[in-house]
XYZ file of N, CA and C in Angstrom:
738
model
N 5.380 -22.908 50.786
C 5.152 -23.047 49.325
C 5.449 -24.555 49.010
N 4.513 -25.231 48.275
C 4.714 -26.521 47.893
C 5.783 -26.827 46.839
N 6.483 -27.873 46.907
C 7.497 -28.261 45.938
C 7.407 -29.704 45.713
N 7.691 -30.115 44.535
C 7.595 -31.569 44.229
C 8.657 -32.346 45.015
N 8.386 -33.533 45.521
C 9.327 -34.326 46.187
C 10.491 -34.696 45.302
N 11.623 -35.043 45.939
C 12.854 -35.410 45.265
C 12.572 -36.831 44.645
N 13.030 -37.022 43.475
C 12.945 -38.285 42.773
C 14.095 -39.290 43.240
N 13.642 -40.246 44.038
C 14.561 -41.279 44.577
C 14.484 -42.583 43.798
N 13.654 -42.673 42.814
C 13.440 -43.952 42.111
C 14.747 -44.259 41.293
N 15.040 -45.582 41.233
C 16.255 -46.069 40.328
C 16.022 -45.626 38.948
N 17.132 -45.229 38.210
C 17.042 -44.803 36.920
C 17.139 -45.931 35.951
N 16.427 -45.904 34.895
C 16.553 -46.912 33.876
C 17.845 -46.617 33.132
N 18.382 -47.641 32.408
C 19.507 -47.374 31.493
C 19.275 -46.234 30.434
N 20.188 -45.365 30.477
C 20.218 -44.300 29.543
C 19.378 -43.028 30.074
N 18.604 -43.196 31.136
C 17.791 -42.160 31.721
C 18.612 -41.105 32.331
N 18.339 -39.863 32.234
C 19.026 -38.890 32.956
C 18.154 -37.972 33.753
N 18.626 -37.303 34.755
C 17.760 -36.624 35.687
C 18.056 -35.131 35.449
N 17.081 -34.348 35.809
C 17.135 -32.867 35.582
C 18.327 -32.299 36.384
N 19.194 -31.397 35.784
C 20.220 -30.769 36.474
C 20.011 -29.302 36.336
N 20.406 -28.415 37.318
C 20.255 -27.029 37.152
C 21.183 -26.428 36.195
N 20.744 -25.392 35.458
C 21.697 -24.604 34.737
C 21.664 -23.290 35.321
N 22.797 -22.551 35.028
C 23.036 -21.298 35.714
C 22.793 -20.062 34.768
N 22.156 -19.085 35.383
C 21.889 -17.685 34.654
C 22.601 -16.646 35.406
N 23.449 -15.928 34.691
C 24.162 -14.837 35.401
C 23.465 -13.578 35.133
N 23.242 -12.799 36.213
C 22.716 -11.441 36.120
C 23.410 -10.432 36.870
N 23.061 -9.112 36.739
C 23.942 -8.154 37.585
C 23.741 -8.289 38.898
N 22.830 -8.824 39.593
C 22.601 -8.973 40.931
C 23.062 -10.314 41.532
N 23.598 -11.233 40.666
C 24.059 -12.475 41.178
C 23.822 -13.656 40.148
N 23.824 -14.723 40.636
C 23.648 -16.019 39.905
C 22.457 -16.753 40.276
N 21.580 -17.078 39.357
C 20.261 -17.759 39.573
C 20.423 -19.152 38.975
N 20.107 -20.250 39.667
C 20.078 -21.542 39.157
C 18.669 -22.021 38.921
N 18.391 -22.491 37.680
C 17.098 -22.890 37.474
C 17.116 -24.370 36.935
N 16.290 -25.273 37.390
C 16.223 -26.691 36.997
C 15.730 -26.847 35.519
N 16.299 -27.728 34.875
C 15.822 -28.125 33.443
C 14.922 -29.348 33.795
N 13.751 -29.181 33.326
C 12.792 -30.376 33.462
C 12.956 -31.273 32.252
N 13.190 -32.586 32.624
C 13.488 -33.709 31.602
C 12.604 -34.894 31.872
N 12.066 -35.403 30.841
C 11.204 -36.638 30.885
C 10.051 -36.472 31.878
N 10.022 -37.405 32.841
C 8.869 -37.461 33.775
C 8.733 -36.152 34.609
N 9.785 -35.355 34.645
C 9.572 -34.118 35.437
C 8.823 -32.990 34.785
N 8.403 -33.208 33.469
C 7.647 -32.396 32.750
C 6.216 -32.667 33.075
N 5.572 -31.955 33.929
C 4.224 -32.359 34.512
C 3.250 -31.299 34.038
N 3.035 -31.068 32.797
C 2.063 -30.300 32.118
C 1.221 -31.110 31.163
N 0.046 -30.573 30.791
C -0.916 -31.282 29.940
C -0.396 -31.433 28.593
N 0.124 -30.472 27.943
C 0.531 -30.514 26.491
C 1.759 -29.649 26.272
N 2.471 -29.864 25.268
C 3.630 -29.160 24.913
C 3.760 -28.943 23.403
N 4.577 -28.092 23.027
C 4.829 -27.816 21.519
C 6.141 -28.637 21.309
N 5.969 -29.535 20.596
C 7.081 -30.525 20.353
C 8.015 -30.326 19.112
N 9.257 -30.366 19.313
C 10.263 -30.363 18.229
C 11.175 -31.601 18.263
N 11.381 -32.242 17.179
C 12.005 -33.570 17.183
C 13.495 -33.300 17.107
N 14.325 -34.342 17.065
C 15.739 -34.178 17.101
C 16.361 -33.666 15.940
N 15.530 -33.483 14.784
C 15.951 -32.942 13.499
C 15.650 -31.500 13.447
N 14.957 -30.936 14.421
C 14.465 -29.514 14.397
C 13.146 -29.344 13.774
N 12.498 -30.407 13.430
C 11.064 -30.344 12.861
C 10.050 -30.157 13.926
N 9.191 -29.282 13.621
C 8.167 -28.914 14.577
C 7.011 -29.936 14.369
N 6.587 -30.617 15.428
C 5.556 -31.658 15.395
C 4.218 -31.130 15.803
N 4.190 -29.837 16.187
C 2.905 -29.156 16.741
C 2.610 -29.447 18.211
N 1.484 -29.117 18.551
C 1.067 -29.234 20.045
C 0.515 -30.676 20.251
N 1.121 -31.370 21.156
C 0.755 -32.820 21.423
C 0.698 -32.922 22.990
N -0.007 -33.941 23.436
C -0.082 -34.235 24.857
C 1.365 -34.589 25.278
N 1.604 -34.225 26.594
C 2.904 -34.526 27.174
C 3.283 -36.071 27.100
N 2.282 -36.858 27.513
C 2.529 -38.267 27.611
C 2.829 -38.839 26.208
N 2.264 -38.255 25.167
C 2.595 -38.717 23.772
C 3.954 -38.261 23.372
N 4.333 -36.983 23.703
C 5.715 -36.578 23.430
C 6.779 -37.369 24.172
N 6.465 -37.769 25.442
C 7.359 -38.589 26.134
C 7.500 -40.065 25.515
N 6.333 -40.556 24.961
C 6.347 -41.825 24.414
C 7.227 -41.849 23.052
N 7.068 -40.706 22.287
C 7.889 -40.572 21.061
C 9.317 -40.617 21.388
N 9.662 -39.818 22.473
C 11.176 -39.794 22.839
C 11.619 -41.131 23.273
N 10.893 -41.910 23.997
C 11.272 -43.109 24.559
C 11.449 -44.066 23.367
N 10.598 -44.056 22.412
C 10.679 -44.987 21.196
C 11.885 -44.725 20.444
N 12.461 -43.512 20.477
C 13.625 -43.202 19.645
C 14.905 -43.230 20.591
N 14.700 -43.680 21.859
C 15.895 -43.867 22.734
C 16.484 -42.478 23.191
N 15.693 -41.382 23.126
C 16.208 -40.071 23.535
C 15.463 -39.587 24.684
N 15.665 -38.349 25.037
C 14.968 -37.598 26.191
C 14.206 -36.518 25.651
N 13.075 -36.175 26.483
C 12.303 -35.018 26.252
C 12.694 -33.960 27.160
N 13.157 -32.860 26.579
C 13.730 -31.748 27.345
C 12.873 -30.406 27.139
N 12.498 -29.845 28.294
C 11.824 -28.584 28.173
C 12.833 -27.408 27.857
N 12.761 -26.801 26.676
C 13.647 -25.813 26.359
C 13.131 -24.350 26.418
N 11.820 -24.192 26.463
C 11.152 -22.799 26.645
C 9.951 -22.975 27.630
N 10.265 -22.997 28.934
C 9.141 -23.229 29.909
C 8.215 -21.948 29.946
N 8.534 -20.762 29.479
C 7.603 -19.641 29.568
C 6.734 -19.504 28.457
N 6.854 -20.254 27.391
C 6.096 -20.266 26.182
C 4.631 -20.794 26.553
N 3.698 -20.532 25.797
C 2.339 -21.126 25.902
C 1.952 -21.797 24.633
N 1.899 -23.109 24.661
C 2.321 -23.898 25.673
C 3.858 -24.069 25.724
N 4.434 -24.595 26.822
C 5.876 -24.766 26.780
C 6.481 -25.526 25.641
N 7.679 -25.213 25.198
C 8.405 -25.963 24.016
C 9.257 -27.053 24.584
N 9.168 -28.139 24.061
C 9.994 -29.253 24.360
C 10.638 -29.830 23.239
N 11.772 -30.410 23.353
C 12.567 -30.865 22.268
C 13.112 -32.346 22.585
N 12.995 -33.126 21.562
C 13.596 -34.487 21.701
C 15.078 -34.389 21.344
N 15.887 -34.902 22.350
C 17.390 -34.881 22.183
C 17.922 -35.865 23.127
N 19.315 -36.013 22.871
C 20.115 -36.818 23.887
C 20.629 -35.804 24.872
N 19.912 -35.847 25.975
C 20.217 -34.710 27.048
C 21.645 -34.867 27.509
N 22.130 -36.190 27.865
C 23.441 -36.351 28.303
C 24.485 -35.810 27.338
N 24.304 -36.085 26.010
C 25.255 -35.600 25.060
C 25.201 -34.102 24.922
N 24.027 -33.499 24.954
C 24.008 -32.048 24.885
C 24.643 -31.388 26.031
N 24.505 -31.920 27.266
C 25.289 -31.382 28.386
C 26.711 -31.530 28.173
N 27.273 -32.502 27.701
C 28.673 -32.787 27.525
C 29.168 -31.828 26.473
N 28.443 -31.596 25.413
C 28.976 -30.719 24.280
C 28.928 -29.175 24.891
N 27.915 -28.867 25.739
C 27.907 -27.576 26.300
C 29.089 -27.282 27.261
N 29.371 -28.253 28.184
C 30.532 -28.125 29.045
C 31.831 -28.140 28.241
N 31.987 -28.911 27.178
C 33.204 -28.959 26.367
C 33.398 -27.468 25.717
N 32.339 -26.937 25.194
C 32.556 -25.500 24.531
C 32.821 -24.556 25.635
N 32.352 -24.619 26.834
C 32.681 -23.721 27.827
C 34.117 -23.838 28.241
N 34.644 -25.123 28.284
C 36.036 -25.268 28.675
C 36.846 -24.662 27.547
N 36.558 -24.908 26.281
C 37.361 -24.266 25.208
C 37.337 -22.822 25.259
N 36.169 -22.307 25.520
C 36.015 -20.827 25.523
C 36.946 -20.267 26.694
N 36.848 -20.818 27.887
C 37.816 -20.390 28.955
C 39.288 -20.575 28.611
N 39.684 -21.651 27.904
C 40.988 -21.919 27.533
C 41.524 -20.863 26.552
N 40.547 -20.512 25.516
C 41.127 -19.507 24.542
C 41.107 -18.094 25.072
N 40.225 -17.807 25.964
C 40.148 -16.414 26.476
C 41.178 -16.213 27.588
N 42.190 -15.402 27.378
C 43.206 -15.157 28.460
C 42.684 -14.106 29.368
N 42.822 -14.404 30.667
C 42.440 -13.430 31.700
C 43.435 -12.294 31.710
N 42.969 -11.075 31.788
C 43.874 -9.947 31.877
C 44.181 -9.640 33.240
N 45.511 -9.604 33.645
C 45.981 -9.472 34.974
C 46.546 -8.039 35.038
N 46.283 -7.328 36.152
C 46.851 -6.055 36.348
C 47.964 -6.125 37.385
N 49.111 -5.746 36.918
C 50.310 -5.760 37.733
C 50.590 -4.305 38.306
N 50.890 -4.105 39.489
C 51.138 -2.780 40.015
C 52.637 -2.642 40.289
N 53.068 -1.557 39.936
C 54.482 -1.130 40.270
C 54.402 0.238 41.055
N 54.982 0.049 42.240
C 54.904 1.141 43.225
C 56.142 1.999 43.300
N 56.002 3.242 43.390
C 57.120 4.198 43.450
C 56.955 5.109 44.713
N 58.014 5.804 44.996
C 57.873 6.715 46.147
C 58.478 8.036 45.474
N 58.176 9.212 46.228
C 58.602 10.456 45.724
C 60.082 10.554 45.658
N 60.812 9.847 46.556
C 62.222 9.891 46.692
C 62.825 8.794 45.926
N 62.226 8.053 45.028
C 62.874 7.061 44.208
C 63.998 7.619 43.345
N 65.166 7.199 43.455
C 66.242 7.704 42.726
C 66.222 7.133 41.230
N 67.164 7.543 40.370
C 67.218 7.244 39.019
C 67.485 5.677 38.813
N 68.308 5.204 39.627
C 68.706 3.727 39.379
C 67.419 2.928 39.661
N 66.694 3.132 40.887
C 65.550 2.440 41.155
C 64.400 2.690 40.115
N 64.376 3.856 39.489
C 63.426 4.112 38.552
C 63.575 3.335 37.221
N 64.858 3.189 36.889
C 65.260 2.267 35.748
C 64.835 0.905 36.000
N 65.090 0.483 37.272
C 64.668 -1.047 37.643
C 63.269 -1.168 37.469
N 62.397 -0.213 37.984
C 60.942 -0.303 37.952
C 60.470 -0.251 36.523
N 61.093 0.495 35.694
C 60.754 0.686 34.297
C 60.999 -0.702 33.623
N 62.160 -1.397 33.820
C 62.354 -2.687 33.246
C 61.333 -3.697 33.675
N 61.002 -3.616 34.933
C 60.059 -4.619 35.558
C 58.651 -4.455 34.918
N 58.292 -3.192 34.757
C 57.048 -2.857 34.052
C 56.975 -3.339 32.623
N 58.156 -3.152 31.949
C 58.238 -3.662 30.604
C 58.046 -5.111 30.429
N 58.610 -5.857 31.455
C 58.455 -7.338 31.433
C 56.967 -7.710 31.539
N 56.296 -6.947 32.397
C 54.803 -7.268 32.600
C 54.027 -6.986 31.220
N 54.440 -5.861 30.585
C 53.675 -5.425 29.335
C 53.936 -6.486 28.247
N 55.311 -7.019 28.190
C 55.619 -8.003 27.124
C 54.962 -9.305 27.428
N 54.584 -9.556 28.730
C 53.957 -10.752 29.067
C 52.423 -10.643 28.797
N 51.965 -9.455 28.405
C 50.489 -9.406 28.027
C 49.703 -8.824 29.152
N 50.229 -8.351 30.319
C 49.617 -7.879 31.435
C 49.439 -6.300 31.351
N 48.342 -5.788 32.105
C 48.215 -4.379 32.188
C 49.204 -3.960 33.426
N 49.551 -2.668 33.414
C 50.369 -2.171 34.444
C 49.830 -1.000 35.072
N 49.830 -0.934 36.398
C 49.235 0.209 37.159
C 50.566 0.771 37.789
N 50.911 2.078 37.459
C 51.962 2.782 38.226
C 51.361 3.606 39.267
N 52.009 3.420 40.367
C 51.446 4.192 41.642
C 52.523 4.831 42.458
N 52.364 6.044 42.589
C 53.273 6.760 43.477
C 52.696 6.894 44.895
N 53.212 6.359 45.957
C 52.690 6.403 47.379
C 53.246 7.714 48.138
N 52.403 8.545 48.556
C 52.694 9.724 49.281
C 52.545 9.341 50.794
N 53.553 9.683 51.526
C 53.335 9.539 52.955
C 53.760 10.834 53.788
N 52.926 11.056 54.921
C 53.197 12.225 55.682
C 52.950 13.478 54.891
N 53.853 14.267 54.899
C 53.691 15.703 54.197
C 54.066 15.617 52.758
N 54.503 14.465 52.205
C 54.848 14.283 50.734
C 53.717 14.592 49.879
N 52.472 14.448 50.425
C 51.246 14.727 49.562
C 51.154 16.312 49.242
N 51.923 17.060 49.950
C 51.867 18.499 49.735
C 52.576 18.838 48.432
N 53.338 17.916 47.796
C 54.125 18.210 46.524
C 53.735 17.051 45.560
N 52.448 17.092 44.984
C 52.175 16.151 44.048
C 52.804 16.234 42.710
N 53.395 17.446 42.412
C 54.248 17.659 41.187
C 55.429 16.605 41.180
N 55.952 16.247 42.269
C 57.028 15.308 42.277
C 56.566 13.937 41.836
N 55.515 13.488 42.333
C 54.870 12.176 41.803
C 54.502 12.267 40.312
N 53.996 13.406 39.880
C 53.612 13.521 38.537
C 54.916 13.486 37.596
N 55.952 14.144 38.042
C 57.180 13.988 37.303
C 57.643 12.533 37.124
N 57.735 11.874 38.271
C 58.123 10.417 38.195
C 57.193 9.603 37.214
N 55.915 9.713 37.329
C 55.146 9.036 36.361
C 55.307 9.471 34.971
N 55.514 10.748 34.734
C 55.779 11.200 33.280
C 57.041 10.547 32.732
N 58.052 10.467 33.719
C 59.338 9.741 33.219
C 59.019 8.328 32.780
N 58.299 7.545 33.755
C 58.007 6.249 33.435
C 57.202 6.084 32.168
N 56.249 6.956 31.882
C 55.429 6.925 30.747
C 56.247 7.160 29.505
N 57.320 8.041 29.675
C 58.150 8.292 28.410
C 58.958 7.004 28.083
N 59.489 6.315 29.167
C 60.261 5.152 28.986
C 59.465 3.876 28.478
N 58.221 3.828 28.857
C 57.384 2.727 28.416
C 56.475 2.982 27.244
N 56.586 4.177 26.696
C 55.788 4.575 25.543
C 55.917 3.581 24.366
N 57.034 3.034 23.987
C 57.011 2.124 22.811
C 56.438 0.818 23.099
N 56.167 0.406 24.276
C 55.669 -0.913 24.724
C 54.163 -0.792 25.216
N 53.620 0.319 25.326
C 52.378 0.339 26.075
C 51.377 1.499 25.409
N 50.153 1.278 25.773
C 49.080 2.255 25.474
C 48.654 2.892 26.695
N 48.580 4.168 26.833
C 48.223 4.903 28.060
C 46.735 4.908 28.168
N 46.114 4.065 29.093
C 44.747 3.925 29.252
C 44.258 5.094 30.127
N 45.039 5.489 31.217
C 44.623 6.680 32.018
C 45.956 7.461 32.473
N 45.847 8.748 32.304
C 46.869 9.637 32.559
C 47.092 9.744 34.206
N 48.194 10.219 34.626
C 48.378 10.270 36.041
C 47.284 11.219 36.757
N 46.789 10.641 37.680
C 45.669 11.349 38.535
C 45.740 10.978 40.082
N 45.379 11.824 40.960
C 45.411 11.596 42.329
C 44.164 10.620 42.707
N 44.547 9.564 43.542
C 43.513 8.672 44.121
C 43.736 8.569 45.657
N 43.009 9.543 46.309
C 43.336 9.623 47.793
C 44.729 10.173 48.001
N 45.604 9.443 48.625
C 46.907 9.849 48.986
C 47.839 9.392 47.925
N 47.390 8.769 46.984
C 48.345 8.155 45.903
C 48.035 8.879 44.556
N 49.086 8.662 43.633
C 48.881 9.057 42.224
C 49.174 7.827 41.348
N 48.242 7.592 40.440
C 48.580 6.500 39.580
C 48.158 6.759 38.078
N 48.678 5.720 37.312
C 48.354 5.847 35.776
C 48.251 4.410 35.487
N 47.523 4.125 34.347
C 47.305 2.740 33.887
C 47.798 2.603 32.537
N 48.421 1.539 32.213
C 49.021 1.084 30.880
C 48.542 -0.282 30.472
N 48.296 -0.219 29.123
C 47.939 -1.586 28.549
C 48.992 -1.894 27.483
N 49.211 -3.237 27.280
C 50.245 -3.685 26.330
C 49.739 -3.361 24.973
N 50.721 -3.074 24.117
C 50.396 -2.951 22.675
C 50.325 -4.353 22.075
N 49.532 -4.463 20.944
C 49.355 -5.787 20.347
C 50.521 -6.315 19.698
N 51.096 -7.358 20.154
C 52.186 -8.179 19.571
C 53.331 -7.178 19.372
N 54.002 -6.595 20.382
C 55.052 -5.572 20.144
C 56.335 -6.412 19.650
N 56.533 -7.634 20.215
C 57.845 -8.389 19.899
C 58.007 -8.742 18.588
N 56.950 -9.527 17.966
C 57.120 -9.976 16.578
C 57.270 -8.824 15.566
N 56.633 -7.606 15.820
C 56.779 -6.490 14.923
C 58.270 -6.034 14.917
N 58.730 -5.974 16.240
C 60.178 -5.429 16.333
C 61.160 -6.370 15.847
N 60.939 -7.715 15.764
C 61.774 -8.702 15.214
C 61.814 -8.581 13.764
N 60.642 -8.452 13.191
C 60.462 -8.370 11.761
C 61.248 -7.120 11.180
N 61.039 -5.944 11.928
C 61.677 -4.818 11.563
C 63.154 -4.783 11.551
N 63.716 -5.424 12.592
C 65.184 -5.491 12.823
C 65.855 -6.467 11.906
N 65.193 -7.498 11.397
C 65.825 -8.429 10.551
C 65.531 -8.186 9.200
N 64.459 -7.374 8.864
C 64.198 -6.962 7.469
C 63.637 -8.195 6.578
N 63.026 -9.124 7.385
C 62.633 -10.302 6.684
C 61.134 -10.579 7.170
N 60.523 -11.496 6.396
C 59.119 -11.936 6.761
C 59.179 -12.620 8.011
N 57.931 -12.514 8.840
C 57.880 -13.295 10.124
C 58.153 -14.735 10.022
N 58.930 -15.254 10.875
C 59.258 -16.614 10.920
C 58.521 -17.365 12.079
N 58.242 -18.677 11.960
C 57.677 -19.331 13.245
C 58.508 -19.271 14.432
N 59.874 -19.318 14.390
C 60.687 -19.260 15.438
C 61.857 -18.287 15.231
N 62.255 -17.486 16.241
C 63.312 -16.633 15.979
C 64.613 -17.237 16.294
N 65.580 -17.195 15.441
C 66.902 -17.813 15.599
C 67.534 -17.266 16.884
N 68.180 -18.140 17.665
C 68.844 -17.712 19.032
C 69.872 -16.853 18.774
N 70.600 -17.033 17.752
C 71.807 -16.238 17.560
C 71.641 -14.869 17.113
N 70.395 -14.470 16.620
C 70.076 -13.193 16.142
C 69.187 -12.406 17.056
N 69.452 -11.194 17.232
C 68.555 -10.310 18.027
C 68.638 -10.629 19.496
N 68.056 -9.696 20.252
C 68.041 -9.921 21.695
C 66.824 -10.785 22.175
N 67.148 -11.634 23.132
C 65.981 -12.423 23.673
C 65.153 -11.669 24.482
N 63.848 -11.545 24.334
C 62.934 -10.739 25.182
C 62.834 -11.375 26.572
N 62.671 -10.586 27.565
C 62.604 -11.045 28.868
C 61.167 -11.403 29.161
N 60.851 -12.643 29.669
C 59.660 -13.205 29.839
C 59.376 -13.466 31.347
N 58.137 -13.203 31.839
C 57.815 -13.473 33.208
C 57.497 -14.959 33.328
N 58.069 -15.655 34.307
C 57.790 -17.117 34.393
C 56.331 -17.307 34.653
N 55.884 -18.578 34.230
C 54.500 -18.850 34.322
C 54.069 -18.922 35.776
N 54.829 -19.351 36.649
C 54.432 -19.473 37.945
C 54.626 -18.200 38.890
N 55.053 -17.159 38.264
C 55.343 -15.870 38.955
C 54.072 -15.210 39.324
N 53.727 -15.073 40.634
C 52.504 -14.403 41.058
C 52.608 -13.116 41.618
N 53.867 -12.431 41.398
C 54.185 -11.277 41.949
C 53.307 -10.175 41.233
N 52.595 -9.378 42.000
C 51.766 -8.297 41.404
C 52.301 -6.881 41.798
N 53.199 -6.802 42.724
C 53.769 -5.521 43.143
C 55.239 -5.576 43.161
N 55.890 -4.486 42.380
C 57.348 -4.497 42.275
C 57.771 -3.442 43.332
N 58.326 -3.738 44.439
C 58.793 -2.791 45.438
C 60.205 -2.273 45.123
N 60.501 -1.099 45.506
C 61.776 -0.494 45.354
C 62.773 -1.117 46.204
N 63.927 -1.496 45.805
C 64.979 -2.145 46.701
C 65.524 -1.140 47.654
N 66.006 -1.580 48.776
C 66.480 -0.790 49.890
C 67.678 -0.057 49.462
N 68.569 -0.648 48.751
C 69.841 0.058 48.309
C 69.989 -0.243 46.876
N 70.577 0.709 46.117
C 70.822 0.437 44.576
C 71.792 -0.604 44.522
N 71.464 -1.497 43.511
C 72.422 -2.692 43.139
C 72.949 -2.404 41.763
N 74.002 -2.909 41.421
C 74.631 -2.804 40.064
C 73.785 -3.817 39.130
N 73.643 -3.398 37.844
C 73.046 -4.286 36.905
C 73.989 -5.448 36.469
């Protein structure tokens, strides 16, 4: 299959070359080149100027001449149209604005992390309370929590033991979480999924103080919520070997 040779000519001041943009589909990622200026090799285009005004169907060389006179670029924005639609714009500035918006979007959207808390059918009351406190910290930090009971050997013959452990954990974490999935068997394990409630801490602070929400909570009033450090990458809370005093 023939393809156009790579453009190795030196660029004039202000000239930009075509760069691929990315299209995400269910089957993967597809990169398509954006044709700019001399790379638009068709006879005529439907032209739109930098103000959004349609100038009609004009020869490509004329559209390119208009863009050069205005110190801008000719960019193909709708290659599948008949004829293709091109727009006069500052292509470098448009790429910068698009990348800036994408960075802001990624910055504002917080990735949801799933933390897993693992239990065993023989987990005692002290270890269960430790696990519950750990799961509460994850929920207060805005993460989802997956509670998993690990069955080994013949322990899977008594799933009601794991169900009882998960029910106790769900009762303890009820004020801080929304139950997304109830306990169910997944192979040899039993698990349940919890999601954090929306802003549980500010609501609790407001109710306890009986005042309107403040920008900062006074240090001497109320309990300080436990927060997970920013650098903590632990995703599994294992049961300690021996009970330890709080």
